[in-house]
Coordinates of C-alpha atoms and ligand atoms in Angstrom, one line a residue:
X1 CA 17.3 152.3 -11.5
X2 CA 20.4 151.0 -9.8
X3 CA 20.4 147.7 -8.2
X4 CA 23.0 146.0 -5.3
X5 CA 23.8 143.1 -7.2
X6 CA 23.7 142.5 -11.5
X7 CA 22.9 138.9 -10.7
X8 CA 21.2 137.2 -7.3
X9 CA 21.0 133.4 -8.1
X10 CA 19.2 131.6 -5.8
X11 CA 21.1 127.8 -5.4
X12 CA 24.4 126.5 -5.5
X13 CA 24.2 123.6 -7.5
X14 CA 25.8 122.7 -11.1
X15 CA 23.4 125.0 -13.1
X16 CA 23.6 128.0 -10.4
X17 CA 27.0 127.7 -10.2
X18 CA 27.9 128.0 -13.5
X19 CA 25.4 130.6 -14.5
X20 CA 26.9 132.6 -11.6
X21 CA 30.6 132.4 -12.7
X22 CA 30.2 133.3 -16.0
X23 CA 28.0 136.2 -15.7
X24 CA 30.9 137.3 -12.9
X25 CA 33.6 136.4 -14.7
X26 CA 33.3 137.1 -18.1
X27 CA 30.2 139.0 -18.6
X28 CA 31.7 141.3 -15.7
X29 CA 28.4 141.7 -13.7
X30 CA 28.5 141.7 -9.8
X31 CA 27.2 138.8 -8.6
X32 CA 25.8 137.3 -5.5
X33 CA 24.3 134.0 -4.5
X34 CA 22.7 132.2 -2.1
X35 CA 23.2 128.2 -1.0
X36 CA 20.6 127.1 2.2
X37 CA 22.8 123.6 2.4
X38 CA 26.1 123.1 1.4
X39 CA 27.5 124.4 -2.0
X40 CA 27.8 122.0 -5.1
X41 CA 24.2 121.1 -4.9
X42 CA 22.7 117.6 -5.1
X43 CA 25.2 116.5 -8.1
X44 CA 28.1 117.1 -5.6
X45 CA 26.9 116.6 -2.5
X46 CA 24.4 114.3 -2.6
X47 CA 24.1 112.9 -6.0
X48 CA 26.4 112.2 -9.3
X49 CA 29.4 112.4 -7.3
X50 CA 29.3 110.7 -4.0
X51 CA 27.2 107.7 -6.0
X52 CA 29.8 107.6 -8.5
X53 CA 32.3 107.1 -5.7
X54 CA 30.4 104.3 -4.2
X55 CA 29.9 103.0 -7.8
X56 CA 33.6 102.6 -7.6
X57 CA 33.9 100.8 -4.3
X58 CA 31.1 98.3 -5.0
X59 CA 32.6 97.1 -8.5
X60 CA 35.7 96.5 -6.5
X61 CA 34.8 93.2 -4.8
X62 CA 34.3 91.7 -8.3
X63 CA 37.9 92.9 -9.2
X64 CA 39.6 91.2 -6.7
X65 CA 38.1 87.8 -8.2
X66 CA 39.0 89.0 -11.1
X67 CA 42.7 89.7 -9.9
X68 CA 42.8 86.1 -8.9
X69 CA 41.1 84.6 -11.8
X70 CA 44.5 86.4 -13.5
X71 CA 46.9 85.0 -11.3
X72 CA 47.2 87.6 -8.3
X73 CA 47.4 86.0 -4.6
X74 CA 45.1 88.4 -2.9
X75 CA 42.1 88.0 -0.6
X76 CA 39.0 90.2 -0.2
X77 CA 38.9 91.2 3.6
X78 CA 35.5 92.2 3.6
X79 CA 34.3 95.7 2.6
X80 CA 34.8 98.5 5.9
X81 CA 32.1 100.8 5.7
X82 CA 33.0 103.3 8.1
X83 CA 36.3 103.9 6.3
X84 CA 34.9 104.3 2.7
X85 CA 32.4 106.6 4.5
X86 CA 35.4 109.0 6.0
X87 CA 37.2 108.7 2.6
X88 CA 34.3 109.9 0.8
X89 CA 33.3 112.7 3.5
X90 CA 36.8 114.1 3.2
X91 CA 36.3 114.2 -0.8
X92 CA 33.1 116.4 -0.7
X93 CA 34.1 118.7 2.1
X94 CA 37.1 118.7 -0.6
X95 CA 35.0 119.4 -3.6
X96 CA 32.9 122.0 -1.3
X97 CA 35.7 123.9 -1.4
X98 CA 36.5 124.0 -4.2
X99 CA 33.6 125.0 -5.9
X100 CA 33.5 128.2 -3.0
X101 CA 36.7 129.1 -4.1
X102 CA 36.1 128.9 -7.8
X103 CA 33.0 131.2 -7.1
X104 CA 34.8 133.4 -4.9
X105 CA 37.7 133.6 -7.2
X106 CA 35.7 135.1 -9.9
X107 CA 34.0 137.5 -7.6
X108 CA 30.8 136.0 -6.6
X109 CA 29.5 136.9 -3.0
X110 CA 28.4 133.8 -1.5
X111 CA 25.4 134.1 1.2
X112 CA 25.3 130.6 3.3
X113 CA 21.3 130.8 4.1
X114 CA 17.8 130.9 2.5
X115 CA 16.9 133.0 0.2
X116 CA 13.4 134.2 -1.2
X117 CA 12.2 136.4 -3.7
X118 CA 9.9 139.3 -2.5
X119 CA 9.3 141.0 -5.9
X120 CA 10.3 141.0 -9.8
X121 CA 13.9 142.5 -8.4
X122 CA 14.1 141.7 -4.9
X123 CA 15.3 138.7 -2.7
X124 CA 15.3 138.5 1.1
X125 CA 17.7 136.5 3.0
X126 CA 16.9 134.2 6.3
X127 CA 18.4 136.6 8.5
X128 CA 16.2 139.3 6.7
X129 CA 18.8 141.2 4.8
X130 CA 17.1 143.1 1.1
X131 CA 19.3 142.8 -1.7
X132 CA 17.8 143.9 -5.1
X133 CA 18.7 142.6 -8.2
X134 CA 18.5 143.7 -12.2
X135 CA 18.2 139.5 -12.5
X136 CA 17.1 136.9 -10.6
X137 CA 18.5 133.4 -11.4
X138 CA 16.3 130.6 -9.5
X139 CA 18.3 127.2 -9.8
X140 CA 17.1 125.4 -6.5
X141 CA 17.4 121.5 -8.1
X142 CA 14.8 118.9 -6.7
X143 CA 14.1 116.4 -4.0
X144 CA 13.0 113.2 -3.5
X145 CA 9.5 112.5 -4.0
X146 CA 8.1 109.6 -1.7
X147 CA 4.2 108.4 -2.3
X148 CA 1.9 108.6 0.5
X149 CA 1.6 105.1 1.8
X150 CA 1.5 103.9 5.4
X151 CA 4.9 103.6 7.3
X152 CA 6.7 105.9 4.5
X153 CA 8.6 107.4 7.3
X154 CA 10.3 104.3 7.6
X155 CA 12.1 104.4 4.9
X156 CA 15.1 107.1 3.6
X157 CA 16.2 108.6 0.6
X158 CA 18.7 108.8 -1.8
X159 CA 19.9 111.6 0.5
X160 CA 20.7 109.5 3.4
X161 CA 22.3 107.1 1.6
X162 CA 26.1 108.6 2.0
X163 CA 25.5 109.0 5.4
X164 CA 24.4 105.6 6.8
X165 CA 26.0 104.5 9.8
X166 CA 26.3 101.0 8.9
X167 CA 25.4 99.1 5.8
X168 CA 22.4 97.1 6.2
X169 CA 22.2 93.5 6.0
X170 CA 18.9 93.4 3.4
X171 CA 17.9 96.5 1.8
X172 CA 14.5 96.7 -0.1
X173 CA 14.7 99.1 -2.7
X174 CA 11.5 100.8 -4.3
X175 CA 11.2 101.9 -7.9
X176 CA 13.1 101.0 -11.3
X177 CA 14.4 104.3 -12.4
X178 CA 18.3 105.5 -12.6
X179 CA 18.4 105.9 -8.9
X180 CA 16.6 102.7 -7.9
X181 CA 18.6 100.3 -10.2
X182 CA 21.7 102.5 -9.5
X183 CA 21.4 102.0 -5.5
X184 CA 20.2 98.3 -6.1
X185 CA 23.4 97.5 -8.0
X186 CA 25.6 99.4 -5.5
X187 CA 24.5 97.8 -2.4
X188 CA 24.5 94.5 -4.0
X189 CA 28.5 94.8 -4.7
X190 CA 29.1 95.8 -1.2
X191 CA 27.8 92.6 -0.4
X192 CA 23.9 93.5 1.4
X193 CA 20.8 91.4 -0.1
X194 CA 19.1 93.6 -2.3
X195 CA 15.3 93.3 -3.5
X196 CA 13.8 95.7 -5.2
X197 CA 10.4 96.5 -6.2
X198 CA 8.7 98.1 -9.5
X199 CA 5.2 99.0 -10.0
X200 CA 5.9 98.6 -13.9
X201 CA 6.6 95.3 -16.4
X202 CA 10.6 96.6 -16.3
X203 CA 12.9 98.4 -14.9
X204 CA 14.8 101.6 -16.5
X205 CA 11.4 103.0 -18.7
X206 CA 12.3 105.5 -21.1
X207 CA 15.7 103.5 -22.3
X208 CA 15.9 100.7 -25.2
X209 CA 13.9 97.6 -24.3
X210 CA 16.6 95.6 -25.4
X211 CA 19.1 97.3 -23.3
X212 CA 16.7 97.1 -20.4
X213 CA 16.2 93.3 -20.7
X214 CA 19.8 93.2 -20.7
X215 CA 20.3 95.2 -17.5
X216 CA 17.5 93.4 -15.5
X217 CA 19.2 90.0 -16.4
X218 CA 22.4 90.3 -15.6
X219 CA 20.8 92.2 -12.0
X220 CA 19.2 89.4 -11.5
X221 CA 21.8 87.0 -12.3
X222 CA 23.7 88.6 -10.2
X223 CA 21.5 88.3 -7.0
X224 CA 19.6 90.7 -7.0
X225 CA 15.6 90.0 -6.6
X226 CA 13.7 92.6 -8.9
X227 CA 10.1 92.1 -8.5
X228 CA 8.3 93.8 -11.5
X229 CA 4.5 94.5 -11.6
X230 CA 4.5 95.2 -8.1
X231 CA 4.3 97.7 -5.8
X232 CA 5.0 98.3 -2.0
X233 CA 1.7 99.2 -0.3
X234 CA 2.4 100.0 3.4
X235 CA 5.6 99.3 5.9
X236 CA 5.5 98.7 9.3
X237 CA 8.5 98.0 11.8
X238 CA 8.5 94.6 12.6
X239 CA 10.9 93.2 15.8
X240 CA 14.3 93.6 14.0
X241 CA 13.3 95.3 11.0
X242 CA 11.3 96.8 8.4
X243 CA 8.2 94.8 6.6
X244 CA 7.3 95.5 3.5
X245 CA 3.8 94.5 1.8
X246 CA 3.5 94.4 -1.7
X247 CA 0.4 94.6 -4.2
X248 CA 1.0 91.1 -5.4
X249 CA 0.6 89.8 -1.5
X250 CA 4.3 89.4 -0.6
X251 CA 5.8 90.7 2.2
X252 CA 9.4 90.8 3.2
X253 CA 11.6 92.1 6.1
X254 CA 14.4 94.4 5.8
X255 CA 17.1 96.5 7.4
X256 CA 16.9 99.3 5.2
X257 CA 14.3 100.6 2.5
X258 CA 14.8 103.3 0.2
X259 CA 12.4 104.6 -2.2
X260 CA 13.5 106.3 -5.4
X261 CA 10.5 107.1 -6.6
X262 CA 11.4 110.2 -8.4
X263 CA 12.0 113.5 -7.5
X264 CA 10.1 116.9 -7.4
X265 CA 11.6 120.7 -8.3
X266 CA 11.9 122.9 -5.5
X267 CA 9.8 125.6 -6.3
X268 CA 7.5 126.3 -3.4
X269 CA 8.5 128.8 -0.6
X270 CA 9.8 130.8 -2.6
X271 CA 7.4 133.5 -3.2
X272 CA 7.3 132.5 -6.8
X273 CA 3.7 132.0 -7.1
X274 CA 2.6 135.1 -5.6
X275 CA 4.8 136.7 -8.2
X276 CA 3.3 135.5 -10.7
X277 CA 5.6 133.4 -11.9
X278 CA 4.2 130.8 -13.6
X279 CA 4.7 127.2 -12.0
X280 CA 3.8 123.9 -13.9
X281 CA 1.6 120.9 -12.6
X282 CA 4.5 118.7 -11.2
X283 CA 5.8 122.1 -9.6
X284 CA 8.4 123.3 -12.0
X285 CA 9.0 126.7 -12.7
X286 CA 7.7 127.0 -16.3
X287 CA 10.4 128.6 -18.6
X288 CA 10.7 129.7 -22.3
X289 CA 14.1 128.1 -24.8
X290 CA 16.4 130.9 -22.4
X291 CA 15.4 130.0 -19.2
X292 CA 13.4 133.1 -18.9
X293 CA 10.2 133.0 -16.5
X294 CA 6.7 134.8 -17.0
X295 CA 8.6 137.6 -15.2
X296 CA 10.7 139.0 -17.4
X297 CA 13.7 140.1 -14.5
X298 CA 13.5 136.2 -12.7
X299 CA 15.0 133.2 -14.8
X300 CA 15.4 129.8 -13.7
X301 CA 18.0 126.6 -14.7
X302 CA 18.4 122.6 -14.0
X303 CA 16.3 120.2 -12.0
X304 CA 13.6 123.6 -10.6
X305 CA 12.6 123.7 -14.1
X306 CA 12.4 119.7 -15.1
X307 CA 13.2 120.0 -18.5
X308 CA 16.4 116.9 -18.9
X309 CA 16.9 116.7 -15.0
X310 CA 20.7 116.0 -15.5
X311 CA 24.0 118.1 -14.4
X312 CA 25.6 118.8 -17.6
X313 CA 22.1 119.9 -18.8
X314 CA 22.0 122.3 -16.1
X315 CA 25.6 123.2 -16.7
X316 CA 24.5 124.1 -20.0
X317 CA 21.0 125.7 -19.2
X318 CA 23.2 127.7 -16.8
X319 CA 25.7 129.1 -19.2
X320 CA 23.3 129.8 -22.0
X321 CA 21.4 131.9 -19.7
X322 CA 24.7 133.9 -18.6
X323 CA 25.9 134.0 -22.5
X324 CA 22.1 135.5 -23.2
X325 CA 22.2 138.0 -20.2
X326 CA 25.5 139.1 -19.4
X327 CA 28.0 138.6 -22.8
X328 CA 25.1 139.8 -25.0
X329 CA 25.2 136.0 -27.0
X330 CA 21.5 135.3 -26.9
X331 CA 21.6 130.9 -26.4
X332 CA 19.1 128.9 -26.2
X333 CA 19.5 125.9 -24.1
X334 CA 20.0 122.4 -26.2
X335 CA 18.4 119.4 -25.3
X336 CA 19.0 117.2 -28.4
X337 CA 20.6 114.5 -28.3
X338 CA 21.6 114.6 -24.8
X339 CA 23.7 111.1 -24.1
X340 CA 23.5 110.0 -20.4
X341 CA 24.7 106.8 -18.6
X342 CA 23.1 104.6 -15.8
X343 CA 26.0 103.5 -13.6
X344 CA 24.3 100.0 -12.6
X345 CA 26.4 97.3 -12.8
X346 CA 26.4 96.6 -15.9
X347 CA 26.7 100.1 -16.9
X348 CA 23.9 101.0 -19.7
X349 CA 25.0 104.3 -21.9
X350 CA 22.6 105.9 -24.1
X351 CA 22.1 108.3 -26.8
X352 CA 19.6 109.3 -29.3
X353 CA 16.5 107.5 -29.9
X354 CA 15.3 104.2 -28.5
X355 CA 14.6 101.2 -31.0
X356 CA 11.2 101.5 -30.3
X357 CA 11.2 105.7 -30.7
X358 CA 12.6 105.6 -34.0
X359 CA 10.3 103.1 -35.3
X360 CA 7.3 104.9 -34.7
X361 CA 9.1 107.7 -37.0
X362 CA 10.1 105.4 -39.8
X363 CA 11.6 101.9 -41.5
X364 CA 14.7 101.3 -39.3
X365 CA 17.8 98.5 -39.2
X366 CA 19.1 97.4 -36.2
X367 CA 22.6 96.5 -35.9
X368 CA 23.2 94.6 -32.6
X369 CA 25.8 92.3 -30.8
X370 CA 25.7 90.8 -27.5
X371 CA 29.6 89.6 -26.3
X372 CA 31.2 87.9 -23.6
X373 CA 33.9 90.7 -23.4
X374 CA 37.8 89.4 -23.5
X375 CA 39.3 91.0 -20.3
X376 CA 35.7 89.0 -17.9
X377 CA 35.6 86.2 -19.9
X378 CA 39.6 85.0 -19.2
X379 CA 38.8 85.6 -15.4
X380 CA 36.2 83.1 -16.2
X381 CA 32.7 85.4 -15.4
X382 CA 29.7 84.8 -17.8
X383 CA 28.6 88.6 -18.2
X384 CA 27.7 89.7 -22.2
X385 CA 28.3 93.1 -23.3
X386 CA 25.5 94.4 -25.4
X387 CA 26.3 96.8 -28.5
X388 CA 23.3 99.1 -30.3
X389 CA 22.9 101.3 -33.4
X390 CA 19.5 102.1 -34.5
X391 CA 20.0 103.2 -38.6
X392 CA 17.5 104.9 -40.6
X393 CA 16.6 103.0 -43.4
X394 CA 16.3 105.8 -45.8
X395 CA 19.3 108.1 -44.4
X396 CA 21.3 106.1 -43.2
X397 CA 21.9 108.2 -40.1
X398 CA 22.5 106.5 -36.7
X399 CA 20.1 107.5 -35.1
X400 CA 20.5 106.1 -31.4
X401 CA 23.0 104.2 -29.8
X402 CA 23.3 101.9 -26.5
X403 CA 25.7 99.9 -24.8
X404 CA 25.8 97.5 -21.7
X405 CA 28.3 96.9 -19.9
X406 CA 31.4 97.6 -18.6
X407 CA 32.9 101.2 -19.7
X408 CA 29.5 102.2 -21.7
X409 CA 29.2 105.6 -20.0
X410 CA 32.5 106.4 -21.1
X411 CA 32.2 104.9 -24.5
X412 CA 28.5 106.7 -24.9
X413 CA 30.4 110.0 -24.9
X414 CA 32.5 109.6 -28.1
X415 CA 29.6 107.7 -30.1
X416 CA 27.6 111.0 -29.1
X417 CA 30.0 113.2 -30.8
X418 CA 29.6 111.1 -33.8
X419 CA 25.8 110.8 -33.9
X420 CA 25.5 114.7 -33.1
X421 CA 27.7 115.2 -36.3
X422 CA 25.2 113.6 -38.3
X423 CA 27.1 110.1 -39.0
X424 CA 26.0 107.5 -41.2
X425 CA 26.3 103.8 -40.6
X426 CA 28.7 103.8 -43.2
X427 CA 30.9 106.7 -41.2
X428 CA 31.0 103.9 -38.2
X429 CA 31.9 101.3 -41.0
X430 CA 34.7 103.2 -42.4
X431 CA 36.4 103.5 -39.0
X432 CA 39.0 101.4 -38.4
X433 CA 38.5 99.2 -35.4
X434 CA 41.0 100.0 -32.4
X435 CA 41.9 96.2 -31.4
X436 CA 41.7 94.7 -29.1
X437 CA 39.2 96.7 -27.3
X438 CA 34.8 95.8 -26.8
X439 CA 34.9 99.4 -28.4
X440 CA 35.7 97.9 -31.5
X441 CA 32.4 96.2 -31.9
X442 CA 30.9 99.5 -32.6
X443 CA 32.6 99.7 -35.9
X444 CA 32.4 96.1 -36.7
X445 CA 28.6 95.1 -36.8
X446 CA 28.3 94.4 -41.0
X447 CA 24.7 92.9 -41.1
X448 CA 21.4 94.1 -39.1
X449 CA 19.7 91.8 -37.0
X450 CA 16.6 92.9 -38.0
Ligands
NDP1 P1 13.1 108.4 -12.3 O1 12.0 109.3 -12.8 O2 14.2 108.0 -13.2 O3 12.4 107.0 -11.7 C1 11.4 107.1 -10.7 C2 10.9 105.7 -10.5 O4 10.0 105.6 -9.5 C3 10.2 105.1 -11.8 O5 10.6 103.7 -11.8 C4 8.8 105.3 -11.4 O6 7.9 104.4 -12.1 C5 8.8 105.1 -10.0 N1 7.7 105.8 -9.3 C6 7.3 107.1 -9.5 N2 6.3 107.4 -8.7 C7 5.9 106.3 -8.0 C8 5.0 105.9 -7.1 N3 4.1 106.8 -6.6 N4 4.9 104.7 -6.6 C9 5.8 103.7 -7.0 N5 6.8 104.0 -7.9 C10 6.8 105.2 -8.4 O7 13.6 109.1 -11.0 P2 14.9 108.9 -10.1 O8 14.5 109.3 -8.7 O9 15.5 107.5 -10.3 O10 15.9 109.9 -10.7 C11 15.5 111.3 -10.8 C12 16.2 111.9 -12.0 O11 17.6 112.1 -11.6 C13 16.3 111.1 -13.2 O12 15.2 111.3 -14.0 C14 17.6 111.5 -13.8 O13 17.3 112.5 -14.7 C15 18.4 112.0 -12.7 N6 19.5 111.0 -12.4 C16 20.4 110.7 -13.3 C17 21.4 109.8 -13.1 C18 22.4 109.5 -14.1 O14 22.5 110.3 -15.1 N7 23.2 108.4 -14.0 C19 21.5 109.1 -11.8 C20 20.5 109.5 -10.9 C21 19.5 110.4 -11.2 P3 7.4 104.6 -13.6 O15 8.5 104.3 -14.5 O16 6.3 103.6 -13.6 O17 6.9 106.0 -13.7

């Protein structure tokens, strides 16, 4: 049976992208894809990237006390929004580009419009063009998830956040997860009064307790009003504003509000279901270890399929499936031991298991140091940096590692290569410290804490 295309992938996001270059480029197949928005998906254009970039501006304020505190005569002038907003614009129509021209340079035809799938080899575009397909990639990410509660339509999304026309005054943010305490920490450095609500005892579930402590203090001590154990239960628009009424009976007013209260795969509409493909309860499209669906022609990568909802995890979910399909290299996607790095402010990087993960699995020592790092502490600020390896008693191995503060998404990378080897607290021992550096602490905690 002879098809138009090899390969239809349906999303132009990390994992679609990648999947869709590699089976074009180097598995030779003819390959076509479809993008409804704008290409580079939410990491690009309305993710990873742009809040990196605004991660970036917001730590700046900070440096120019710094800069002083060293010696420099400078003077903040007060953070233009509209600017940053026209830099940052330019940079992803930038980055658009380039990902088209990647694709297009390796051969994929790009369709700018909806696509569905009609059956097990067949996809149909918005304008109603047919193409078939011998595979069918579905990598159509996720959106925000906002909870049914009165006035939700007063607040926005992460989506809107790169786009506001002015930066509020007082923001409320709802929820304590990566995006929540990201967005919390970013406003708060471009100088807007941040609160921010969580239903549960802390922010940042899922990470180290210690490390979240550490996080939430330093947060807080730098002005930003978390209120844990509580929830928002309705908003109304107030003269000037939003209110906001919480579960523990306060109520505040605000300029902006946005809920990051997780987000949900785009699966539906797609004609998936009546397919038979399966589709799990939170609405991901349920996959086996290559990314194949319960039809055996349709496979799906990344956030659609809510498996480790993070970029390079689609990246890799995305190349595994090509390498399986198209260069006859069957992969399974890896999930161990996936590092990852909240870019609050402090930044928390993480990897392996939690101190309370690893000792539900066994006897564990905990090597720990908390540090007023050299480069803050001579410009006279009172942050601590926090340092984590969680040992196995019996092996030795590390088994987890975490760091706060300043730098710990790029340190988490290299202590990941390490732990994925298989080191030993006595590999990290019998690595000479780089000096002076906070890095250094890694190599140089000698006795567990407990
Ligand atoms: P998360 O799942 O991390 O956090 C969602 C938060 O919203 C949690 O605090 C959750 O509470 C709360 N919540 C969920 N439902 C409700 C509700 N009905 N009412 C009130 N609160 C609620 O999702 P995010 O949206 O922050 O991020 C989505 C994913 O994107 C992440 O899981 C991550 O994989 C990825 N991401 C990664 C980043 C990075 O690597 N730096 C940055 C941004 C996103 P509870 O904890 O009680 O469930």
């Amino acid at each position: 049976m002879s098809f138009d295309v090899d390969l239809f992938v349906i999303g132009g996001g990390s994992g679609g992208v990648r999947a869709a270059r590699i089976a074009a480029a180097e598995g030779g197949a003819k390959v076509a894809l479809a993008e409804e928005s704008r290409m580079g998906g939410t990491c690009v254009i309305r993710g990873c990237v742009p809040k990196k970039l605004m991660v970036n501006a917001s730590v700046l304020g900070a440096a120019v006390a710094d800069a002083k505190a060293y010696g420099w005569q400078v003077q903040a002038g007060g953070f233009d929004w509209g600017h940053f907003r026209k830099a940052l614009e330019a940079e992803l129509d930038r980055l658009e580009n380039a990902y088209r021209n990647t694709l297009t340079g390796a051969g994929v035809t790009i369709h700018d419009a909806r696509a569905v799938v009609k059956d097990a080899h067949a996809v149909r575009l918005a304008d109603g063009t047919r193409i078939t397909a011998r595979h069918i990639l579905i990598a159509t990410g996720g959106r925000p998830f906002v909870p049914d509660i009165p006035g939700a339509d007063l607040a926005v999304t992460s989506n809107a956040m790169f786009h506001l026309d002015a930066l509020p005054k007082r923001a409320l943010v709802v929820g304590g997860g990566y995006i929540a305490s990201e967005f919390a920490c970013i406003l708060n450095g471009l100088g807007v009064e941040v609160t921010q609500y969580y239903r549960g005892p802390q922010i940042l579930r899922g990470f180290d307790a210690e490390a979240r402590e550490h996080v939430a203090a330093a947060m807080q001590a730098q002005g930003i009003a978390i209120h844990c154990n509580a929830d928002v239960a309705r908003l109304e628009k107030v003269a000037g504003g939003i209110r906001a009424h919480a579960t523990d009976g306060t109520a505040g007013d605000f300029d902006l509000v946005l809920y990051a209260t997780g987000r949900v795969p785009n699966s539906a509409g797609l004609g998936l279901e009546a397919l038979g493909v399966r589709i799990g309860a939170r609405g991901q499209v349920e996959v086996d270890g290559y990314s194949q669906t319960s039809v055996p022609s349709i496979y799906a990568v990344g956030d659609v399929t809510d498996r480790v909802n993070l970029t390079p995890v689609a990246i890799r979910e995305g190349h595994a499936f090509a390498d399986t399909v198209f260069l006859g290299r069957p992969t399974r996607a890896d999930h161990e031991l996936v590092a990852s790095a909240v870019f609050t402010q402090p930044e928390l990087g993480t990897v392996g298991l939690t101190e309370e993960e690893a000792r539900a699995a066994g006897p564990v020592e905990i090597y720990a140091a908390t540090f007023r790092p050299m480069k803050s502490l001579f410009a006279g600020r009172q942050d601590r940096m926090l340092m984590k390896l969680v040992v196995a008693a019996d092996s030795r191995r590390v088994l987890g590692c975490h760091i706060v503060g300043e730098g710990a998404g790029e340190l988490i990378q290299l202590a990941a290569v390490a732990i994925r080897m298989g080191a030993t607290k006595e590999d990290f021992d019998r690595t000479v410290a780089v000096h002076p550096t906070v890095a250094e602490e890694l190599v140089t905690m000698r006795k567990p804490v407990r």
